C-alpha atoms as an extended CHARMM CRD file, in Angstrom:
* protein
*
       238  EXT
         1         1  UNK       CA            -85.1150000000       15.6060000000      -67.3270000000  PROA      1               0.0000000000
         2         2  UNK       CA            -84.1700000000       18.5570000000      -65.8040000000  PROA      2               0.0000000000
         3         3  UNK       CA            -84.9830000000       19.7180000000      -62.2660000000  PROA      3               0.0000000000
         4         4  UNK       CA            -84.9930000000       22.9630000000      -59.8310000000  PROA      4               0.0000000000
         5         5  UNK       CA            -55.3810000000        6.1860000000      -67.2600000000  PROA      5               0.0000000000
         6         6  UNK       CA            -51.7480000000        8.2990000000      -67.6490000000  PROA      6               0.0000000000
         7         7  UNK       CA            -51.7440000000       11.8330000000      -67.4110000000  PROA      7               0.0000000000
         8         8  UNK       CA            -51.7480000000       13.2940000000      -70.7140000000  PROA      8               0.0000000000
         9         9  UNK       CA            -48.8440000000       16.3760000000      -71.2950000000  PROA      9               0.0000000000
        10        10  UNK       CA            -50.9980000000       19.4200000000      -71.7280000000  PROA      10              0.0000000000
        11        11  UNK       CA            -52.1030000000       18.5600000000      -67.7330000000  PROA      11              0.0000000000
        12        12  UNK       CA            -48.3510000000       18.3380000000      -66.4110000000  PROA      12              0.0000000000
        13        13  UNK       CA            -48.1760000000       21.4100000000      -64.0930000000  PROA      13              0.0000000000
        14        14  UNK       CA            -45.9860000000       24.3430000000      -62.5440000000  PROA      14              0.0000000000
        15        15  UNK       CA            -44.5730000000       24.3660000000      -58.8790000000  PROA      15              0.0000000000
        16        16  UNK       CA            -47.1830000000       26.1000000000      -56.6720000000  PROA      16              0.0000000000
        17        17  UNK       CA            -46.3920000000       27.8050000000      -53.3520000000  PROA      17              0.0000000000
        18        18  UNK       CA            -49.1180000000       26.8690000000      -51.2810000000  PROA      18              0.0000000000
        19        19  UNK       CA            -48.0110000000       29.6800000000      -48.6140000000  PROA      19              0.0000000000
        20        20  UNK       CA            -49.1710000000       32.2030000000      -51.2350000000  PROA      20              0.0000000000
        21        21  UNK       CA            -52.6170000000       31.2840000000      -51.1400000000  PROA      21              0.0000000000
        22        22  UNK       CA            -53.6090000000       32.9830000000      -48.2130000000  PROA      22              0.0000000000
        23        23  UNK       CA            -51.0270000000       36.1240000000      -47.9840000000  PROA      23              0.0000000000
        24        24  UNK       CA            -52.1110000000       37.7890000000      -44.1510000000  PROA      24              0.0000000000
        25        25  UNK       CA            -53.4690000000       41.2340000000      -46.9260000000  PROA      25              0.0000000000
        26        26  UNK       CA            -55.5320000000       40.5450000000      -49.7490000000  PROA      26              0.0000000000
        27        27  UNK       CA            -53.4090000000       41.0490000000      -52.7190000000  PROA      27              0.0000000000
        28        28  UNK       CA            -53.4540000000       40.4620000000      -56.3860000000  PROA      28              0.0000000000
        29        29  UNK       CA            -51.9910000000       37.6060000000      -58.9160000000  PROA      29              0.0000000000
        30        30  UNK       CA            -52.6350000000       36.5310000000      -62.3720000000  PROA      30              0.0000000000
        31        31  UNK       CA            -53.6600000000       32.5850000000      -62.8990000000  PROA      31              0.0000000000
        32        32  UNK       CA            -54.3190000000       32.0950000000      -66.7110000000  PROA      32              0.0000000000
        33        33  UNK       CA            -55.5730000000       35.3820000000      -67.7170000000  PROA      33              0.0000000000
        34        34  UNK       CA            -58.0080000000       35.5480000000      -64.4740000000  PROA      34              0.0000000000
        35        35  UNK       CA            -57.0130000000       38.1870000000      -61.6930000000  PROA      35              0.0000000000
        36        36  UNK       CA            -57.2110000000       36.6490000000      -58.2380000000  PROA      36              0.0000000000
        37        37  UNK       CA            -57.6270000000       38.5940000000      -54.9780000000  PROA      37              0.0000000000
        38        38  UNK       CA            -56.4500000000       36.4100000000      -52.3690000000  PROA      38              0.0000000000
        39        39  UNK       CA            -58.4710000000       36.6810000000      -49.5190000000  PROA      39              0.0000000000
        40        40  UNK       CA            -61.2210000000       38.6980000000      -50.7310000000  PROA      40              0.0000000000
        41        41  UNK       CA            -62.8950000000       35.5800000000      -51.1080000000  PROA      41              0.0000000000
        42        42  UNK       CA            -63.4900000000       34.9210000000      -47.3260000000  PROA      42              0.0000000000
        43        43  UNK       CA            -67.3550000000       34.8310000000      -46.7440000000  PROA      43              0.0000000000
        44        44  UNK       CA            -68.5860000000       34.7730000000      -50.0890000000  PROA      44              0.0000000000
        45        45  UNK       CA            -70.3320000000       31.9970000000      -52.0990000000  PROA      45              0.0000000000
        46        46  UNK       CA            -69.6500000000       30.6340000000      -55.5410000000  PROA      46              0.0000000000
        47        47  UNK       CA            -72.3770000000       29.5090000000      -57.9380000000  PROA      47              0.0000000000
        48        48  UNK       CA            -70.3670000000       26.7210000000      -60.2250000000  PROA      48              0.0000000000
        49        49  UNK       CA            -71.7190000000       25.1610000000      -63.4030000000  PROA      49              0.0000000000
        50        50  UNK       CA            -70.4310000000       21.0360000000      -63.6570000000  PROA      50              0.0000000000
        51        51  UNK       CA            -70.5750000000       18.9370000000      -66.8250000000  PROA      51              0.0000000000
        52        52  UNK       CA            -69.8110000000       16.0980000000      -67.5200000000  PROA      52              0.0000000000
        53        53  UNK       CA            -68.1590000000       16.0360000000      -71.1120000000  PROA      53              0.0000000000
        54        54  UNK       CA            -69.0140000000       13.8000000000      -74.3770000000  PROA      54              0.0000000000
        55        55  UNK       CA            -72.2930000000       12.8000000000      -72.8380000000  PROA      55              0.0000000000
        56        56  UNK       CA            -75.6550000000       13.4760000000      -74.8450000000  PROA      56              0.0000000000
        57        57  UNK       CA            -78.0810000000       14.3810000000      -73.2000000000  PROA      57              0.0000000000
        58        58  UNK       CA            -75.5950000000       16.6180000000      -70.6790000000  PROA      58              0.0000000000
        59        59  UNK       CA            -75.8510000000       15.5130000000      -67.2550000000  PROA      59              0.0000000000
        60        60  UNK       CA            -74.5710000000       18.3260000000      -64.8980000000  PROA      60              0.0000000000
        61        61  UNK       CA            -75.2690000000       19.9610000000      -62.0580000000  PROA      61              0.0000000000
        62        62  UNK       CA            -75.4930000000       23.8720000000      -60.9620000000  PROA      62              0.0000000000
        63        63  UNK       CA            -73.7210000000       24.2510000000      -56.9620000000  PROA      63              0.0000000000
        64        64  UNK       CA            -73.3440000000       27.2610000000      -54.1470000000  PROA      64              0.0000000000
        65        65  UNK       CA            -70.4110000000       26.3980000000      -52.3430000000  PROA      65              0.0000000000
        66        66  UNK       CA            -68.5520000000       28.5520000000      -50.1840000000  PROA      66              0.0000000000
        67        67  UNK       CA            -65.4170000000       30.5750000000      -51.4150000000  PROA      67              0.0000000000
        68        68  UNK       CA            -62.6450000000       29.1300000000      -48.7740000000  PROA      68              0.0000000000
        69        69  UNK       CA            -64.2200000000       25.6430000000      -49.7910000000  PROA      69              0.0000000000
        70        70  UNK       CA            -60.6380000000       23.5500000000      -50.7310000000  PROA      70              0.0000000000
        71        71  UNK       CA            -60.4580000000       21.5120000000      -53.7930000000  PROA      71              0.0000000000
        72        72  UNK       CA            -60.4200000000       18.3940000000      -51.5770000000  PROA      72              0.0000000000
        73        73  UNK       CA            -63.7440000000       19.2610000000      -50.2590000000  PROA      73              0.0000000000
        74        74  UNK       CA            -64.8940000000       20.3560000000      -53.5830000000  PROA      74              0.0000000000
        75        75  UNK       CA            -64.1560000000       16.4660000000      -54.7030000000  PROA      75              0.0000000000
        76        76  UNK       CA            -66.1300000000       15.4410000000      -51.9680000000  PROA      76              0.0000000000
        77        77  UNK       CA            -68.8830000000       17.9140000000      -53.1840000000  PROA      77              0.0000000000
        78        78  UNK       CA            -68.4040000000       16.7870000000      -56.7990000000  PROA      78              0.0000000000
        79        79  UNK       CA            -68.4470000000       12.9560000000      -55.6260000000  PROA      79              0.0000000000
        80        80  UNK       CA            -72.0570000000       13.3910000000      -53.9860000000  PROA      80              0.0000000000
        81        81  UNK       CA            -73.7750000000       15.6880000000      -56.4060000000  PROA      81              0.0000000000
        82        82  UNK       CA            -73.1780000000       13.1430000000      -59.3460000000  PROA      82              0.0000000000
        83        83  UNK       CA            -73.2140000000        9.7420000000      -57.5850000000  PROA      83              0.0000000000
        84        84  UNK       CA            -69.9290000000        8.9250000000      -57.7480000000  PROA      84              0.0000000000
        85        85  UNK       CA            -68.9230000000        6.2100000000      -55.2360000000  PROA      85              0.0000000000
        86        86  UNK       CA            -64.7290000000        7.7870000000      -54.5230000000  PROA      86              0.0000000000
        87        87  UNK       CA            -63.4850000000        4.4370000000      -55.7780000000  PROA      87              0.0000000000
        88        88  UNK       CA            -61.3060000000        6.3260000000      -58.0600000000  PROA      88              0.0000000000
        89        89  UNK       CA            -58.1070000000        8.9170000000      -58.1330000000  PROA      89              0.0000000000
        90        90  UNK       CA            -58.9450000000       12.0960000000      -59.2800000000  PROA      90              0.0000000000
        91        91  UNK       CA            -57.3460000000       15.6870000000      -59.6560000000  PROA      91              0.0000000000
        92        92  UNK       CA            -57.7270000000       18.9310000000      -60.5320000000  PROA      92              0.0000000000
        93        93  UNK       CA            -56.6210000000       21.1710000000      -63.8400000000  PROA      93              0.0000000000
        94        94  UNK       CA            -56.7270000000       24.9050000000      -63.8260000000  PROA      94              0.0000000000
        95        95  UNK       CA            -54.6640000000       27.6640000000      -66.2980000000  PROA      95              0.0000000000
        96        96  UNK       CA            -51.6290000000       24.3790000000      -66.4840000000  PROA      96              0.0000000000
        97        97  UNK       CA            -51.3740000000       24.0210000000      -63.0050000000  PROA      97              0.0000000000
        98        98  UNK       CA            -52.5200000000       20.2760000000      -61.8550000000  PROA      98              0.0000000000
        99        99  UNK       CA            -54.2870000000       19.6340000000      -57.9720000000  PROA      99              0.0000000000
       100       100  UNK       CA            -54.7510000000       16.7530000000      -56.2350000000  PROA      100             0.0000000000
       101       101  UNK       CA            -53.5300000000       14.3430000000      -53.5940000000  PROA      101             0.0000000000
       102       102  UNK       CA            -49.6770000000       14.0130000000      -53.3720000000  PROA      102             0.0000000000
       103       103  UNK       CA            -48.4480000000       11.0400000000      -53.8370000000  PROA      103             0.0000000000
       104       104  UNK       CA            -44.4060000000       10.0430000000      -53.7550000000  PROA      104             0.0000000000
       105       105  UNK       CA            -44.8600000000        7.4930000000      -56.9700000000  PROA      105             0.0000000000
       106       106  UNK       CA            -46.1450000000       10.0680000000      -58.7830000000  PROA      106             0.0000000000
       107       107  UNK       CA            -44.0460000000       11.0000000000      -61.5080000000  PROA      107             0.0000000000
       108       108  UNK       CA            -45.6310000000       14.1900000000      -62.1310000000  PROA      108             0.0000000000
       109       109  UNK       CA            -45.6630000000       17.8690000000      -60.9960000000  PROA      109             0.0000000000
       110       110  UNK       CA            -48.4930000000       17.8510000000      -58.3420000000  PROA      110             0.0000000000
       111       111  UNK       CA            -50.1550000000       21.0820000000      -56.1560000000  PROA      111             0.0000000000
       112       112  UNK       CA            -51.8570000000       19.7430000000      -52.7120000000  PROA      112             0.0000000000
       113       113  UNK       CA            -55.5640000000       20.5190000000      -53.3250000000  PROA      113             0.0000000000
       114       114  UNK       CA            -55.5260000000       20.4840000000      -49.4220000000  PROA      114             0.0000000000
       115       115  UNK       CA            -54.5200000000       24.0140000000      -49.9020000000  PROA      115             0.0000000000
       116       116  UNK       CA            -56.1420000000       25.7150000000      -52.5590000000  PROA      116             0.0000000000
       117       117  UNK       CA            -59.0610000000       27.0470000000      -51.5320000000  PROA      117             0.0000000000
       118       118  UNK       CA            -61.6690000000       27.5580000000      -54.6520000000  PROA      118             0.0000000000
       119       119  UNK       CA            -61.8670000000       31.0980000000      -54.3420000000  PROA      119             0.0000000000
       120       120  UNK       CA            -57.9140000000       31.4170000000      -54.6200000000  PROA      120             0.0000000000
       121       121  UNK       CA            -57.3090000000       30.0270000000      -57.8000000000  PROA      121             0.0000000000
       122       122  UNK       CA            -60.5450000000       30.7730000000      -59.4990000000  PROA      122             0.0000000000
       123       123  UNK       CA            -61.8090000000       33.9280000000      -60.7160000000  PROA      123             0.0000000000
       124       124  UNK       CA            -65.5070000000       34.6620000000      -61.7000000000  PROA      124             0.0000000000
       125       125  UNK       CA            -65.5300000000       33.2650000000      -65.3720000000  PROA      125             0.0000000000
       126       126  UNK       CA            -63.0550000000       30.9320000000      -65.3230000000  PROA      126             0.0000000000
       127       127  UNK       CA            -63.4460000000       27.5250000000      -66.4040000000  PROA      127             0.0000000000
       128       128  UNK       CA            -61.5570000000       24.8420000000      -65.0500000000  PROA      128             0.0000000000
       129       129  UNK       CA            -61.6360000000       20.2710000000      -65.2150000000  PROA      129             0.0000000000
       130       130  UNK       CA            -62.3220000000       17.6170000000      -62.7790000000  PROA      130             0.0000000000
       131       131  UNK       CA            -60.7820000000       14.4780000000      -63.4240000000  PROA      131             0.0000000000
       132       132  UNK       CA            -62.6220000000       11.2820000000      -62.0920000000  PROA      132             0.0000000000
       133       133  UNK       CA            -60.9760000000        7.3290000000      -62.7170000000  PROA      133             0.0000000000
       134       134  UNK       CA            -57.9980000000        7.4910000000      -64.8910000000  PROA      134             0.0000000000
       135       135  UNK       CA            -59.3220000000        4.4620000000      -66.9140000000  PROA      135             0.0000000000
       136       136  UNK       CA            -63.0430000000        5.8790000000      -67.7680000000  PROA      136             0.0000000000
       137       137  UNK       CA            -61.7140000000        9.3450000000      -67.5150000000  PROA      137             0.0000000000
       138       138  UNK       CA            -64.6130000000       11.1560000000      -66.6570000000  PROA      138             0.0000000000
       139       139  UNK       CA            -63.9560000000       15.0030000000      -67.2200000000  PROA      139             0.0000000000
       140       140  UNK       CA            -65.9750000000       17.0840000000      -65.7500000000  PROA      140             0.0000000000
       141       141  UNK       CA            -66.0680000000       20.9510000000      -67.0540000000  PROA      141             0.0000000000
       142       142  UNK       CA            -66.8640000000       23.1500000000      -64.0620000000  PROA      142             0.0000000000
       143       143  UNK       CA            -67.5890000000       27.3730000000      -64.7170000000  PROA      143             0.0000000000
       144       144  UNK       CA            -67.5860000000       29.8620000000      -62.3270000000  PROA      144             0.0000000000
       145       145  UNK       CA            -70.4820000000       31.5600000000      -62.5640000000  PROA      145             0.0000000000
       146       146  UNK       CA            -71.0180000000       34.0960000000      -60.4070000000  PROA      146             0.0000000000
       147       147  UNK       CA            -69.2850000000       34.8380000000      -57.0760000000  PROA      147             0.0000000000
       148       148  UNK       CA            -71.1420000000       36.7480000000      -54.3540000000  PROA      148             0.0000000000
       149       149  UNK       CA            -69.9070000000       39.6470000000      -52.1010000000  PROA      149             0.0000000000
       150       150  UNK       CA            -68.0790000000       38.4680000000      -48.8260000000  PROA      150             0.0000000000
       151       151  UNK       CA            -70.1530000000       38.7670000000      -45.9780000000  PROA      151             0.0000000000
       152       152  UNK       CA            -71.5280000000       36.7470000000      -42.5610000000  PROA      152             0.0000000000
       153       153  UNK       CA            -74.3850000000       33.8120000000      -43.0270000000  PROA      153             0.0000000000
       154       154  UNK       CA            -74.3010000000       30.1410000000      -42.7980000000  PROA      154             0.0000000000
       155       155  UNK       CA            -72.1490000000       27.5880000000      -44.8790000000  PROA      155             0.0000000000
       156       156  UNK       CA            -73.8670000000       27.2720000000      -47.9660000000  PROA      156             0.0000000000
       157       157  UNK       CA            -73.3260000000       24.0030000000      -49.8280000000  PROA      157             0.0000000000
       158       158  UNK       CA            -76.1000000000       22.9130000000      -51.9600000000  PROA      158             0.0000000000
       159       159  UNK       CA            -76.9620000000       21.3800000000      -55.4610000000  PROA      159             0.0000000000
       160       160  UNK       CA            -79.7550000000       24.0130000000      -56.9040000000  PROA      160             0.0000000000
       161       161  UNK       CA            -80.9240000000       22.2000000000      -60.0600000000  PROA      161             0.0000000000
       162       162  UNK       CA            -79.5390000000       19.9260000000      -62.5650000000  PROA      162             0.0000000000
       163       163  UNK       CA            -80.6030000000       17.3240000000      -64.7220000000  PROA      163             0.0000000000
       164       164  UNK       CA            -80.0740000000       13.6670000000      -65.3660000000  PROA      164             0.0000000000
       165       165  UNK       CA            -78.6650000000       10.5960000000      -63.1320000000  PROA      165             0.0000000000
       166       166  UNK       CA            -74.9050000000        9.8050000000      -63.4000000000  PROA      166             0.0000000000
       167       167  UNK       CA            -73.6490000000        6.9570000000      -65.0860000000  PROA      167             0.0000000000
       168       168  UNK       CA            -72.3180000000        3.8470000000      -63.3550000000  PROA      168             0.0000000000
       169       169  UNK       CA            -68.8640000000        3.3370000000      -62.0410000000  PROA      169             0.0000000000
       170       170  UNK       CA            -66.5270000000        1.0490000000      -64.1870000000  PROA      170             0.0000000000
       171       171  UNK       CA            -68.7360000000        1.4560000000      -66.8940000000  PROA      171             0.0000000000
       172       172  UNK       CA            -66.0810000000        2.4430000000      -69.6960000000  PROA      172             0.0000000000
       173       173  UNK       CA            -66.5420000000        5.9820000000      -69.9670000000  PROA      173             0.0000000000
       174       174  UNK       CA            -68.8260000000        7.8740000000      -72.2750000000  PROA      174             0.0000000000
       175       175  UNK       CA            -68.6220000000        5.7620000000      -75.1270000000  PROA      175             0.0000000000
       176       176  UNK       CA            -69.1740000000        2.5890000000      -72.8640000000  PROA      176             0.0000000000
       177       177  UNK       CA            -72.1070000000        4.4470000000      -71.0230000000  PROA      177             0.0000000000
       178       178  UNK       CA            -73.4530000000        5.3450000000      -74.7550000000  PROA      178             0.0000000000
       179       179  UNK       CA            -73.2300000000        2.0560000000      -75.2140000000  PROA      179             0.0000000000
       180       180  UNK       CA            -74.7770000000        0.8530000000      -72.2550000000  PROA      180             0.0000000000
       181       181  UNK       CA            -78.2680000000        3.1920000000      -72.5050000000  PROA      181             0.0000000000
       182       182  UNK       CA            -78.1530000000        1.6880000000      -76.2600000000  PROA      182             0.0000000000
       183       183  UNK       CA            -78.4330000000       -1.8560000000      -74.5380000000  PROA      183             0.0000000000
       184       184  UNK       CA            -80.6040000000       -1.1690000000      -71.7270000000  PROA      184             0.0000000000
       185       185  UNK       CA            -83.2900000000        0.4730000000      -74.3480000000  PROA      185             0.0000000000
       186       186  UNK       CA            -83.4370000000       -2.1710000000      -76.7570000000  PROA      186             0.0000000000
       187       187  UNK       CA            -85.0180000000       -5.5970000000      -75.5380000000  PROA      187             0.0000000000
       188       188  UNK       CA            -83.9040000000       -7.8400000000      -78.1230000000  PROA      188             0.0000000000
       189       189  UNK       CA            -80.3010000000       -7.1260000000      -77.8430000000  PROA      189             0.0000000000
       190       190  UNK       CA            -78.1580000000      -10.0220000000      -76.4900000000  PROA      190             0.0000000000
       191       191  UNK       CA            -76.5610000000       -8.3210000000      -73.7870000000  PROA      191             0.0000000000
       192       192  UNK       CA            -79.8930000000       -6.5490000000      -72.4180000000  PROA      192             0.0000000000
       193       193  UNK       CA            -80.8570000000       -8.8700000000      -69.7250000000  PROA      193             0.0000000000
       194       194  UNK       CA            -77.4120000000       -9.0010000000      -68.4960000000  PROA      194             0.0000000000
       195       195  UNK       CA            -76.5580000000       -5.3970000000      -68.4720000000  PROA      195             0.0000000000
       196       196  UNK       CA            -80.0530000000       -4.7750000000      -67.1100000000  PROA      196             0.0000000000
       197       197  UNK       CA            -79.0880000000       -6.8720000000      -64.5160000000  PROA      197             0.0000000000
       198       198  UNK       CA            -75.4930000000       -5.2810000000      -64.0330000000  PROA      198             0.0000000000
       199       199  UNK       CA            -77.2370000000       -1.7820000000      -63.2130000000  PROA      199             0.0000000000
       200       200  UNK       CA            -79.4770000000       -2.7430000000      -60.7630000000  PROA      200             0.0000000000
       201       201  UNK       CA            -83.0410000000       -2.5980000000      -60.6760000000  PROA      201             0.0000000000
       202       202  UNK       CA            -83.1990000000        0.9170000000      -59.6560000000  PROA      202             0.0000000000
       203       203  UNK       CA            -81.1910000000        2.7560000000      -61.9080000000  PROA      203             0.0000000000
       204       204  UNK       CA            -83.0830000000        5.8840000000      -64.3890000000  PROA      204             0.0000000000
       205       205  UNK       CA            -81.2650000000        7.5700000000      -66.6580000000  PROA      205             0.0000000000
       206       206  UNK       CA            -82.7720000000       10.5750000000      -66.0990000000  PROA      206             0.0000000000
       207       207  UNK       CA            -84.1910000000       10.7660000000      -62.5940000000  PROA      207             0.0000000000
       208       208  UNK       CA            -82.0420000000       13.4220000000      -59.7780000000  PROA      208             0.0000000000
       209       209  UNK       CA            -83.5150000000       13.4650000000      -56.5800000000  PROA      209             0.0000000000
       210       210  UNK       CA            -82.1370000000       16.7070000000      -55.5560000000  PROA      210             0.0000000000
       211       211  UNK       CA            -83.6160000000       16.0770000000      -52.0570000000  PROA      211             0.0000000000
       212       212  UNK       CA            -81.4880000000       13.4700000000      -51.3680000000  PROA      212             0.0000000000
       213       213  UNK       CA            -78.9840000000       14.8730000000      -52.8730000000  PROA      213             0.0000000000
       214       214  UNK       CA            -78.6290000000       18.2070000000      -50.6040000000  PROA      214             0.0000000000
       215       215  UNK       CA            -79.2560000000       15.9470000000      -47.5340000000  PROA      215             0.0000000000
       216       216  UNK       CA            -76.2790000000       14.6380000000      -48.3520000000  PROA      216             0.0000000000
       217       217  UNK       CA            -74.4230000000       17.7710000000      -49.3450000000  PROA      217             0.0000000000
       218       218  UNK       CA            -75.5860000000       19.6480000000      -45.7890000000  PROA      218             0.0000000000
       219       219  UNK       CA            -73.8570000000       17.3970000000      -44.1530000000  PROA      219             0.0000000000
       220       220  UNK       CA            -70.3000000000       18.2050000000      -45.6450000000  PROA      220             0.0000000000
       221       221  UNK       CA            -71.6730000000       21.9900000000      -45.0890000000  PROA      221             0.0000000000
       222       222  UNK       CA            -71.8830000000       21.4010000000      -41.5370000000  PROA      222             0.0000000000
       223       223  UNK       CA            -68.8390000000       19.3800000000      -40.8620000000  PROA      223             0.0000000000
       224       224  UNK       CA            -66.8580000000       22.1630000000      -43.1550000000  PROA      224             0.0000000000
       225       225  UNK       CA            -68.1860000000       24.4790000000      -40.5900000000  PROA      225             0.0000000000
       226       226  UNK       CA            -67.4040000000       22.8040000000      -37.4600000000  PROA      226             0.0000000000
       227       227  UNK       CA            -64.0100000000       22.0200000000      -38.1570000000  PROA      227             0.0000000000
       228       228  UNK       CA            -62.7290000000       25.3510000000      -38.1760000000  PROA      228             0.0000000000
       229       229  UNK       CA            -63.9660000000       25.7950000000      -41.9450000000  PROA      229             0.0000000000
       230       230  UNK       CA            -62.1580000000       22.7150000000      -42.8570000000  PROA      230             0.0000000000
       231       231  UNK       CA            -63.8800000000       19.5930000000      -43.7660000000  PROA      231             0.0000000000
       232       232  UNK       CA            -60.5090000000       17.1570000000      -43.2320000000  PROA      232             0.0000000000
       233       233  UNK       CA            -61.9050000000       13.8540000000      -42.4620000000  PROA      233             0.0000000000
       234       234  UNK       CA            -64.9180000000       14.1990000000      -44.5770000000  PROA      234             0.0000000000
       235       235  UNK       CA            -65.1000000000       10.7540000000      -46.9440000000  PROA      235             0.0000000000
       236       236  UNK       CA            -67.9070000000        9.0170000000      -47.5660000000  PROA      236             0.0000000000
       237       237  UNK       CA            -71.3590000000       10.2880000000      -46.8860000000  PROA      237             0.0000000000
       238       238  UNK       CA            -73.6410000000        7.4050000000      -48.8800000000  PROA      238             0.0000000000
């Protein structure tokens, strides 16, 4: 219903110069095909598209968050707006280039998300994956639908509509979640009571309390505001 493992090595990435993100005058680069302007991006909103892939019915979720927003708070967006509990790694992969948290035993080419603010290395119209728990390997396809012109307001962060609850951690990925609605809906299967049981008593398939949801998503808005339009320190708003 709707309502208002190992890194595989098409992700391995480039070096990234974080100092290039914000240049001190707004000036041009190319990121797979999709002109950036630098800082133009300061003060304007971004309406982004997220869905989950290989999932029938789609769950996903439509979100205004601001430009200058950084891909770590954009995980912490993400992470909220499905239901996700952050018990997981996760990164980022946009035009080859791969973002997330560094980490020293990390084998591979990694850009600090920390400093790439959304509005720097996406364009309107690009399309671009969230990664969530290497094991289940939930990819998450997120579009850039429409960027507004820069100007003064309020942080906006916000779910506006979406449809459909997200699936459980640890639950083995799409085909395990296929697998687990298949269970859940038939009675006489051997493995209903205990998966029913597994879930919890108040999980729906297809409810989204977008209420809750933006109560929770304000709060990152205000704390990405207060702290000097960075939301370091922001972690676990349950």
């Amino acid at each position: 219903m709707s309502c208002r493992a190992s890194t595989p090595s098409r992700f391995r990435s480039t070096t990234w110069q974080s100092s290039t993100l914000l240049p001190s005058k707004p000036r041009s680069t190319t990121l797979g095909g999709h002109m950036i302007v630098k800082t133009a991006f300061l003060g304007s909103t971004m309406q982004l598209r997220v869905e989950l892939r290989d999932i029938t019915p789609s769950i996903w979720r439509r979100l205004a968050v601001p430009a200058e927003l950084t891909l770590d708070v954009l995980h912490d967006v993400l992470q909220v707006a499905f239901g996700w509990t952050d018990s997981h790694l996760h990164d980022f992969h946009l035009a080859g280039v791969r973002f997330g948290m560094p980490d020293v035993e990390d084998e591979l080419l990694l850009v600090d998300e920390r400093a790439a603010p959304i509005g720097a290395v996406a364009a309107q119209g690009a399309v671009f994956l969230y990664r969530y728990d290497y094991g289940d390997d939930w990819e998450h396809d997120i579009t850039v639908e429409s960027i507004s012109e820069p100007g003064p307001g309020p942080i906006v962060v916000e779910c506006l509509e979406g449809a459909r609850a997200c699936p459980p951690e640890d639950c083995g990925g799409p085909p395990g979640y296929e697998n687990l609605l298949r269970v859940l809906a038939d009675p006489t299967d051997e493995e209903h009571r205990d998966m029913k049981r597994w879930v919890g008593r108040g999980f729906d398939s297809e409810r989204l309390d977008l209420d809750k949801l933006n109560k929770k998503l304000r709060v990152i808005g205000r704390r990405f505001e207060r702290g000097t339009r960075s939301a370091r320190g922001i972690r676990r708003i349950r």
